[in-house]
Structures are given as C-alpha cells and as structure tokens.
CSV table of C-alpha atoms in Angstrom, one decimal:
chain,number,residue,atom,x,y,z
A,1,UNK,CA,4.1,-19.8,-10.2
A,2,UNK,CA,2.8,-20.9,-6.5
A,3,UNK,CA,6.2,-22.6,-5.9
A,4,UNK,CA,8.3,-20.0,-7.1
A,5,UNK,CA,8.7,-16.7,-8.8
A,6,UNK,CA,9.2,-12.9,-8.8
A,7,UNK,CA,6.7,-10.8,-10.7
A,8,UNK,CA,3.3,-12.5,-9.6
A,9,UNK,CA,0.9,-10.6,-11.2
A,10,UNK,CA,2.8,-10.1,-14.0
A,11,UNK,CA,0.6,-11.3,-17.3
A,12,UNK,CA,2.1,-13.8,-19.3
A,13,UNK,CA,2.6,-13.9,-23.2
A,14,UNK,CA,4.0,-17.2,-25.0
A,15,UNK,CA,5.4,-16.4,-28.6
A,16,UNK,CA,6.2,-19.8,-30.0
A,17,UNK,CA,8.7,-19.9,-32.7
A,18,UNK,CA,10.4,-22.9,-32.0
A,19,UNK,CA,9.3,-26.2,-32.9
A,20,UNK,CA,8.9,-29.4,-30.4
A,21,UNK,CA,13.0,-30.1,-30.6
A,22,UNK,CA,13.6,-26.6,-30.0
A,23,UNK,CA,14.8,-25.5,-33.2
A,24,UNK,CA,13.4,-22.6,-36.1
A,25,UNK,CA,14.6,-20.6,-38.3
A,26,UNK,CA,15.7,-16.9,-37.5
A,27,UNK,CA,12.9,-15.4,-39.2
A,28,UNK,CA,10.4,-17.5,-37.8
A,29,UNK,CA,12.1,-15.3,-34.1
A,30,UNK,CA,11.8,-12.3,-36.2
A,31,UNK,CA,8.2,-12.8,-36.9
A,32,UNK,CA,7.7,-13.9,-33.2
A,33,UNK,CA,9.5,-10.4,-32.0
A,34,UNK,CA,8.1,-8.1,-34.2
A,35,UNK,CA,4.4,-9.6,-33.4
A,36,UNK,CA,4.8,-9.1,-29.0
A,37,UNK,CA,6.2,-5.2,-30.2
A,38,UNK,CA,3.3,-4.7,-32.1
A,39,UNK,CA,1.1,-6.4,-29.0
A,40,UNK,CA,3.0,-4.5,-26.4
A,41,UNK,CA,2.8,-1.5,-28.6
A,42,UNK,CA,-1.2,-1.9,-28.8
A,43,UNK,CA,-1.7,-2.3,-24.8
A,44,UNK,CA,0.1,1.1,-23.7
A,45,UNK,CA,1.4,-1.1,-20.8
A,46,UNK,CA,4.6,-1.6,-19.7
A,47,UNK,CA,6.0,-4.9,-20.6
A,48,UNK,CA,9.2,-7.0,-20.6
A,49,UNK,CA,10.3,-10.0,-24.0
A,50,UNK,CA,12.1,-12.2,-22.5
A,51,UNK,CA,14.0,-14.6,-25.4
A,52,UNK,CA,15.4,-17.8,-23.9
A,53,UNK,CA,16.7,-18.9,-27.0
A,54,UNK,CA,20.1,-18.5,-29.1
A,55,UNK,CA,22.0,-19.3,-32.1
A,56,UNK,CA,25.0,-18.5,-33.8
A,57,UNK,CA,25.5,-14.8,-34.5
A,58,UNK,CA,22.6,-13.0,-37.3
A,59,UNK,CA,22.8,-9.4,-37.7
A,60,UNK,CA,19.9,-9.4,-38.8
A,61,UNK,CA,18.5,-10.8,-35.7
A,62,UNK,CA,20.3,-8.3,-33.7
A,63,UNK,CA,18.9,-5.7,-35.7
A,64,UNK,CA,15.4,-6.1,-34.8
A,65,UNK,CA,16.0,-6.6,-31.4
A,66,UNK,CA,17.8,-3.5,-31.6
A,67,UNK,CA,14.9,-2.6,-33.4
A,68,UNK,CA,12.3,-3.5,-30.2
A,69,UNK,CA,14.7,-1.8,-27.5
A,70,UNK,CA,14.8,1.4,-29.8
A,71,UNK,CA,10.7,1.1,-28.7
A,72,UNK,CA,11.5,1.3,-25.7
A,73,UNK,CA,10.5,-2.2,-24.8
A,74,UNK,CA,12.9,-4.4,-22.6
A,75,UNK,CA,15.0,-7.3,-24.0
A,76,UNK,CA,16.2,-10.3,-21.5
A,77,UNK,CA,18.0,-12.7,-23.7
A,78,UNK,CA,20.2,-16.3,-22.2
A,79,UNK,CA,23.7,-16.2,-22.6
A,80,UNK,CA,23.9,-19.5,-23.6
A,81,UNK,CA,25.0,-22.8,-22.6
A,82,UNK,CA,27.8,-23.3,-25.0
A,83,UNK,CA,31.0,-22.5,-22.5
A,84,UNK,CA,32.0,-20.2,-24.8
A,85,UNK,CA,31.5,-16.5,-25.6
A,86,UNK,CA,28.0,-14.9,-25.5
A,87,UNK,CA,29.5,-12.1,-28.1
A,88,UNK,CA,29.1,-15.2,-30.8
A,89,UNK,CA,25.9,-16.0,-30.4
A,90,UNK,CA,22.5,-14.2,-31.1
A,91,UNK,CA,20.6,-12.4,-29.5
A,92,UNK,CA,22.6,-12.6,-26.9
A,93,UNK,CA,25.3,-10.1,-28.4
A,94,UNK,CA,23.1,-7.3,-28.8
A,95,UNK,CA,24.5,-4.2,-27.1
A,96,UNK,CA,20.8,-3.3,-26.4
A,97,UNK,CA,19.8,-6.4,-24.4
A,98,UNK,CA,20.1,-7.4,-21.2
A,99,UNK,CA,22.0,-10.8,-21.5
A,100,UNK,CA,22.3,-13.3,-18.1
A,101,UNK,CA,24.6,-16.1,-17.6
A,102,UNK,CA,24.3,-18.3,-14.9
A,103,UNK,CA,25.6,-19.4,-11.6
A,104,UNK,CA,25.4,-22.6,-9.4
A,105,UNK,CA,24.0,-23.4,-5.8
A,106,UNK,CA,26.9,-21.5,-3.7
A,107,UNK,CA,27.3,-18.6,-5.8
A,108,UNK,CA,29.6,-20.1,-8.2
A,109,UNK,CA,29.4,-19.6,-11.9
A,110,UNK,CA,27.8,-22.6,-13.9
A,111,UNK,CA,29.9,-24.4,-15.6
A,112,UNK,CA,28.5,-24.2,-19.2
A,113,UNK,CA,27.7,-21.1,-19.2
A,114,UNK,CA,28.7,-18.5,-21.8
A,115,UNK,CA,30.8,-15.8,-20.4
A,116,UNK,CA,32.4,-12.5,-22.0
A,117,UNK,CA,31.7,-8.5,-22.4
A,118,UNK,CA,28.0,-9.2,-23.4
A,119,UNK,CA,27.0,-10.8,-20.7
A,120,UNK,CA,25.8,-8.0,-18.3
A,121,UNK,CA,24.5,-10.0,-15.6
A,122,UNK,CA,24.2,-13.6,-13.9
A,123,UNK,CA,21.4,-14.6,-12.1
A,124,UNK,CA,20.6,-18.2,-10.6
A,125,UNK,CA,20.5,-21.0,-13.2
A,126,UNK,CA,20.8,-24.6,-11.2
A,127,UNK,CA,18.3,-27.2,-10.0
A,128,UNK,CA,15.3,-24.5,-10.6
A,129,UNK,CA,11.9,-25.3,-10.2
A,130,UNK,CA,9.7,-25.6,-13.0
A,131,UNK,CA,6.3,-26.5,-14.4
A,132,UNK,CA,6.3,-30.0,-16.7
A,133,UNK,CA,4.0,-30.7,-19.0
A,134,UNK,CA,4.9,-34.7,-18.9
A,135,UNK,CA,1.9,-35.2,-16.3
A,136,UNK,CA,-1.8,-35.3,-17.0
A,137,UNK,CA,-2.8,-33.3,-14.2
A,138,UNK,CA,-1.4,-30.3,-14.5
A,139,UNK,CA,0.2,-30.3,-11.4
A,140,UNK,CA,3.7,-31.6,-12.0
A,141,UNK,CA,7.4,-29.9,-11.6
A,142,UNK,CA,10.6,-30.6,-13.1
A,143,UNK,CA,14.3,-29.4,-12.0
A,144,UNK,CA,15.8,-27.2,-14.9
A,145,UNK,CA,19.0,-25.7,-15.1
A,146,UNK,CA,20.9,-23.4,-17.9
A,147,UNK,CA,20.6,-19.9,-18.2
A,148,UNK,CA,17.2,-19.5,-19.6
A,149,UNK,CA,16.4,-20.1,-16.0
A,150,UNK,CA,18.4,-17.1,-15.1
A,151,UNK,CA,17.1,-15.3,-17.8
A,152,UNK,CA,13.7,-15.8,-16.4
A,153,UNK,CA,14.7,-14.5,-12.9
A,154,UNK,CA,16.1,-11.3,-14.6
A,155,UNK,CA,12.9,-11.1,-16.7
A,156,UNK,CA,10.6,-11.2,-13.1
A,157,UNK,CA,13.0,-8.1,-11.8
A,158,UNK,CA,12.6,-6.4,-14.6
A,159,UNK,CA,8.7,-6.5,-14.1
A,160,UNK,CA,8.9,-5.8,-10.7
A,161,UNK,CA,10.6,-2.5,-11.8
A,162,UNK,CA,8.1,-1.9,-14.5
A,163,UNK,CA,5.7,-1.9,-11.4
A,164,UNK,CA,7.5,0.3,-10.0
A,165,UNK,CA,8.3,3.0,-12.9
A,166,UNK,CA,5.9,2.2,-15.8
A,167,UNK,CA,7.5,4.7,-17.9
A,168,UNK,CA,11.2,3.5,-17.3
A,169,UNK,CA,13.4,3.2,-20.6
A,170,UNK,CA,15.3,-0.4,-21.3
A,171,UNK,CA,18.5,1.6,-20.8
A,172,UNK,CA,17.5,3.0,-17.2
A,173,UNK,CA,16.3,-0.6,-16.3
A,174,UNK,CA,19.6,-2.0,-17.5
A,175,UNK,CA,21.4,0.5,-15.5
A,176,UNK,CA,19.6,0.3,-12.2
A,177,UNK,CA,20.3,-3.6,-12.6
A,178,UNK,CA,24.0,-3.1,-12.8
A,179,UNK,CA,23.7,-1.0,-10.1
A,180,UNK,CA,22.1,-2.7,-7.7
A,181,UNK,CA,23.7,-5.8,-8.5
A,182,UNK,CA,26.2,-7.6,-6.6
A,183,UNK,CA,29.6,-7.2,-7.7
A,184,UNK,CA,32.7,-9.7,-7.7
A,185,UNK,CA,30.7,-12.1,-5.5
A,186,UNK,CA,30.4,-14.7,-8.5
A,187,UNK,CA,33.0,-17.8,-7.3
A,188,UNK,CA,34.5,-17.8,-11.3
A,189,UNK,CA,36.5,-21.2,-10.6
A,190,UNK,CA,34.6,-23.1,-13.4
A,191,UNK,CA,35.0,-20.0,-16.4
A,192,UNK,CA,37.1,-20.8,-19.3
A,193,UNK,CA,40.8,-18.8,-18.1
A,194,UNK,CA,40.4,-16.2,-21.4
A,195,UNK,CA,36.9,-14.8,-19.9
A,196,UNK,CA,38.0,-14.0,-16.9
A,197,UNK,CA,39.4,-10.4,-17.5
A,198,UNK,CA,36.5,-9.5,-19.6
A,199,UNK,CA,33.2,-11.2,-17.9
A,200,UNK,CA,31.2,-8.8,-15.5
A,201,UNK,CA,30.9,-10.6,-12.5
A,202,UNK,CA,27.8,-9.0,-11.6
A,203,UNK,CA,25.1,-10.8,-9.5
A,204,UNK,CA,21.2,-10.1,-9.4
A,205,UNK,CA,20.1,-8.3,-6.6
A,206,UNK,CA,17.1,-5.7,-6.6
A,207,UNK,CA,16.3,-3.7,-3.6
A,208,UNK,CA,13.2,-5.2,-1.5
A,209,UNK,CA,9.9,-4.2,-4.1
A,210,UNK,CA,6.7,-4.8,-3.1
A,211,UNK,CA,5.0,-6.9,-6.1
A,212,UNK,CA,1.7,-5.1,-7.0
A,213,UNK,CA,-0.5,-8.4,-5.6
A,214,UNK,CA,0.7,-7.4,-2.5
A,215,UNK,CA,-0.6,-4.2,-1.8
A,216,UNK,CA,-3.5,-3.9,-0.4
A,217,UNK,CA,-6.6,-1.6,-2.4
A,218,UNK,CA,-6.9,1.9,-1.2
A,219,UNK,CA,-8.1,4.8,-3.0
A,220,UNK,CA,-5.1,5.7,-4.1
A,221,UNK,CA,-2.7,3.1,-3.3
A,222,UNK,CA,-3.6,1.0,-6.4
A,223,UNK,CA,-3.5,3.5,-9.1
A,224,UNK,CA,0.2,4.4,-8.4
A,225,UNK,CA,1.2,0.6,-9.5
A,226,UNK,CA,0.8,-0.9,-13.0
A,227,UNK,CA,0.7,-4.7,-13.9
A,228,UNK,CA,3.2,-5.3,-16.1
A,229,UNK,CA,3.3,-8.1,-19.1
A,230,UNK,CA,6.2,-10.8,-19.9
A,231,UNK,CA,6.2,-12.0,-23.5
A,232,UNK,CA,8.4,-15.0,-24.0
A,233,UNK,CA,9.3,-16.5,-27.6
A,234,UNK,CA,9.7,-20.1,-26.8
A,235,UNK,CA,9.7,-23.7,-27.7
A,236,UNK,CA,6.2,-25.9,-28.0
A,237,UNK,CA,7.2,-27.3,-24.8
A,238,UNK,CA,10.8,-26.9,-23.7
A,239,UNK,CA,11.5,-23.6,-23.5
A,240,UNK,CA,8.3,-22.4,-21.8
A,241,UNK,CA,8.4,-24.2,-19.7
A,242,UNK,CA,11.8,-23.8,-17.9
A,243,UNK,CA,11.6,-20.1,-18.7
A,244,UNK,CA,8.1,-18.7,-17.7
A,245,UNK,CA,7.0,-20.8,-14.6
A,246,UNK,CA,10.3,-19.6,-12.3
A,247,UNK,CA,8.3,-15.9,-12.9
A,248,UNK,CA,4.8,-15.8,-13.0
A,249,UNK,CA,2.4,-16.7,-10.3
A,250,UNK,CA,-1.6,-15.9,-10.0
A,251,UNK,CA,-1.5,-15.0,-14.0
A,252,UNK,CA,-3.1,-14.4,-17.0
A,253,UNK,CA,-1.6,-16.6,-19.4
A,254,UNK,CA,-2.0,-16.0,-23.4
A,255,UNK,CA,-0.3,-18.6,-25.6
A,256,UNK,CA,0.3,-17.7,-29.7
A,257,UNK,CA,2.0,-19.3,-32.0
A,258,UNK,CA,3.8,-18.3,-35.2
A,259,UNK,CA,4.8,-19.3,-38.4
A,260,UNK,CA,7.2,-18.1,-41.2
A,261,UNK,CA,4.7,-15.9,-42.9
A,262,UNK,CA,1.8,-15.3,-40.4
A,263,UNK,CA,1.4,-15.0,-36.7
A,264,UNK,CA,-1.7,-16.6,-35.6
A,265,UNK,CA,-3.3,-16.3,-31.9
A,266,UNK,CA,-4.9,-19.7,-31.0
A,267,UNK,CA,-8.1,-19.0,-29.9
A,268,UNK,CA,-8.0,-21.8,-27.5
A,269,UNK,CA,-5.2,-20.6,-25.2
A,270,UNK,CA,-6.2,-17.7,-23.3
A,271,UNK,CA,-6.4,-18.4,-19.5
A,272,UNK,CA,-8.1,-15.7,-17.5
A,273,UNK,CA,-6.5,-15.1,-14.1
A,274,UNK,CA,-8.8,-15.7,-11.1
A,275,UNK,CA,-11.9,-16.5,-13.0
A,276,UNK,CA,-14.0,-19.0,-13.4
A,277,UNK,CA,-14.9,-18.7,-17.4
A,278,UNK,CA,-12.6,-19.7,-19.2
A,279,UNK,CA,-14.3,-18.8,-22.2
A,280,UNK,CA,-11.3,-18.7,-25.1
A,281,UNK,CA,-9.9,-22.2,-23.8
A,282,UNK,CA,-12.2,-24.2,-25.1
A,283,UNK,CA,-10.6,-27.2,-24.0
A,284,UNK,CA,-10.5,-26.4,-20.3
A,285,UNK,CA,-14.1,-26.3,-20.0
A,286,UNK,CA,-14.0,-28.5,-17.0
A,287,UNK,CA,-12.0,-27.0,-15.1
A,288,UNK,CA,-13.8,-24.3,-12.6
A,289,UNK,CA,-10.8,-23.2,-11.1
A,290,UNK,CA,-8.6,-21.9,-13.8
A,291,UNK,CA,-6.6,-19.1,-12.1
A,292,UNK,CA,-3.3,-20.4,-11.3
A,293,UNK,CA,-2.7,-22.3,-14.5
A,294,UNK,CA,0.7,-21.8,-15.8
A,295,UNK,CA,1.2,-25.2,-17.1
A,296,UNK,CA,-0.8,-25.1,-19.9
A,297,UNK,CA,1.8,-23.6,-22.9
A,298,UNK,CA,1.1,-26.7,-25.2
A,299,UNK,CA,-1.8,-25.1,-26.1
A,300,UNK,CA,0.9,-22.8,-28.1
A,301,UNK,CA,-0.1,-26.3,-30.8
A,302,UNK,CA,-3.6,-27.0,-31.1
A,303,UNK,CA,-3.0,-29.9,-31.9
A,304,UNK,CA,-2.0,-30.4,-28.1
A,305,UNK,CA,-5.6,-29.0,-26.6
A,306,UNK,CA,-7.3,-32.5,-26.3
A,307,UNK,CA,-5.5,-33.4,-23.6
A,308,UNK,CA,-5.6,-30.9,-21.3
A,309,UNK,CA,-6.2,-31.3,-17.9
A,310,UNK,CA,-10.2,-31.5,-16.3
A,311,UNK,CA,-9.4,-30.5,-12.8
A,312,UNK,CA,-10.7,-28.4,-9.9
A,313,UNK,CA,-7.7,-27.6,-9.0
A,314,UNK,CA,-4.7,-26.4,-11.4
A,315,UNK,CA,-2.5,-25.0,-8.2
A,316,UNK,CA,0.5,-24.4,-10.1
C-alpha cells in the first residue's frame, strides 16, 4: 500500500479459497468466483478479480471464468511458475483472461516463469515488496517474487483504467493493454528454446493516469472518476499477501472466506478506509487509526482475529 502500488483508492475484496498451504479444491475457486460476480454484479461499480492461483488444466474452471468475463467483469490470472506452458494450466489458459508472466530486475524474463500463446502480457515479478503477516505489529514487509506479483501490477492497471472508463468491456481493457504495452523489450535469455516463437513478449506499460486520490474535489471534477474494486481469491495467508499489497494503498479492505458449499462474509473483517470506527472488525477495536491497513487478510480465518494488531498506527 504506502510503499508501493498502482490503483490507490482502489477497494479491496479477499476471496479466500485456499487453505493455509495454499491448496483447495477447484470448486472451492468456483464458489469463490462466482460469489465476487455476484458481489460485483450487486455494486454497479466497475471492478477487476484478480486470481493469483493455478493448477493443472479444468474446463470446467475455465468455463466459469469464461462465464465472469462474459459479465463483463475483468479477469487477471498468474501464468505460473512452473517453467513451462501457461496453455496447461488453469485459469491461466482461458482465452478470456488476461494472463501475466513475469520478468526480472533488468528487463529480463524470470526464469520460472510459464511462457507460451496464453500468456498475453508480463509485468514485473522479482524482489517485490509486500505486506507479511509474520510480525505482530502490523507494520512488516517481505520480498516476494513469482508472477502473482505481476499479476497484481496488471490487476492495479486495470483499475486505473476502470477509473478512467467505468463502462469499459474486459475485451477493450485487454486490447488497450496490448496496445500500449512495450513490445520485444523482454531480454528472453532465460525462456525454455520451444516458447520462444510463440510467447508475446509484451511488457506493461500504461500511459501516465492520474489515480482518482489524486485529483483534487471540484464540482465536477470528481464525478467524472469512479473508484474502482479488486477482488482477489487467495490463500489464508500466502497469496494475499504477495498479491494485493503491491496494489492497493489508502483502501477499504473486506476479507470473505469460502467453503465448498457456502460462502460466508466474516463479520469481523471489514476495514473502513480513512475512519476511525472500525465497527465490523471487532478485533481491531484498539486501534484508532485504521485507514491504511492492508495487512490484516488473516482475518479471511476467524480463527486468526485474536491476534491482531492494537496500534495507532497501521501505516502500511
């Protein structure tokens, strides 16, 4: 959030449907993405999923993220770390979603990264700053690498152009990312010889947007921009953590959690941005300066909530 990120003011949605090693069932996922539809569905706001997660290939899957993309709702999926093909793995072989690899400090490609036709873009993916859960205060990083750190970067564009065009469909969003993005500038030295002919080599890049924190009120000026929400389906800790905090800052953060036959919003993890009543995380109660807390995604268990942090300040 403070220390880095894209979309500011973007408002923050964790979907849990992994466990604490990372691991869940596909229709635990398929619970998890059909429940943020129907929540982004509800809001008549634009939002963004963003799915930093990946298996071997599922139609089925594939099918309901088709499903969500048909909504017109954006999908960001990871490529991967496998150092193989993205086209094998799900979601990251949907036609319909917008699926990142990753590159190194220097511009070249990471070197477990999966490659191939369906990955449409690469984005940043090494030594990325992140929130950790691991420290009582709530104020500690961790350096993260792996394409669900370029997913997330992809994921803040994308809301930074849902600012921009509320109304803008997944495909046009897709487009205007390939368009703008920079082309054979991806040093390829490290991909696997067979990907080479068929990997885009397509680099993030999105013209200069002003975030929608950063204008400044008028009487018109602020009714032309729209805050837009992320929903990620992640991990208990893992996932969120390297995926949400590299795109967030100054948010609203509301953690669920699902299981295989119900979805369930914990009534305990709702942190309001820039206020001081924090009156759905009932564990935070102590702490009267809540509006920068992005660190708090174990409260996607409940069974997490004792522990969280009593402090003044939650800066990050």
């Amino acid at each position: 959030g403070n220390v880095s990120g894209l979309a500011r003011c973007a408002t923050v949605y964790s979907v849990r449907v992994l466990d604490c090693n990372g691991r869940g069932p596909y229709s635990v996922i398929i619970d998890g993405l059909n429940y943020a539809a129907i929540r982004i569905k509800d809001s008549n706001r634009p939002a963004v999923i963003v799915m930093s997660l990946g298996g071997s290939f599922s139609s089925s899957l594939n099918q309901v993220v088709s499903n969500v993309v048909n909504q017109g709702i954006p999908v960001v999926t990871s490529a991967g770390n496998n150092r193989g093909n993205a086209c094998s793995r799900s979601p990251a072989s949907n036609p319909g979603a917008i699926t990142v690899g990753s590159t190194l400090i220097g511009d070249y490609i990471n070197f477990n990264t999966n490659a191939g036709p369906c990955v449409d873009i690469f984005a940043p993916g090494a030594y990325v700053t992140a929130a950790s859960h691991t420290c009582s205060t709530c104020s500690c990083t961790k350096v993260v690498s792996g394409t669900s750190m370029a997913a997330a970067l992809v994921t803040g564009a994308v809301a930074l152009l849902l600012e921009k065009e509320p109304l803008s469909s997944p495909d046009s969003i897709a487009d205007e990312l390939k368009y703008n993005c920079l082309k054979n500038t991806i040093n390829l030295i490290f991909l696997d010889p067979s990907y080479k002919s068929n990997t885009n080599n397509c680099f993030l890049h999105i013209k200069k947007c002003t975030d929608v924190c950063d204008i400044t009120p008028t009487s018109t000026s602020i009714m032309t921009r729209t805050r837009p929400s992320i929903y990620v389906t992640t991990a208990e800790h893992t996932t969120f953590s390297t995926a949400i905090t590299t795109i967030a800052k100054s948010t609203t953060l509301t953690c669920a959690t699902t299981s295989t036959n119900t979805v369930t919003v914990t009534d305990d993890a709702t942190l309001i941005c820039n206020s001081t009543s924090t009156h759905h995380a009932t564990k935070i109660h102590n702490s009267t300066s809540t509006h920068h807390i992005t660190t708090t995604y174990h409260t996607t268990a409940t069974r997490y909530t004792s522990s969280i942090c009593n402090t003044t300040s939650t800066h990050h």
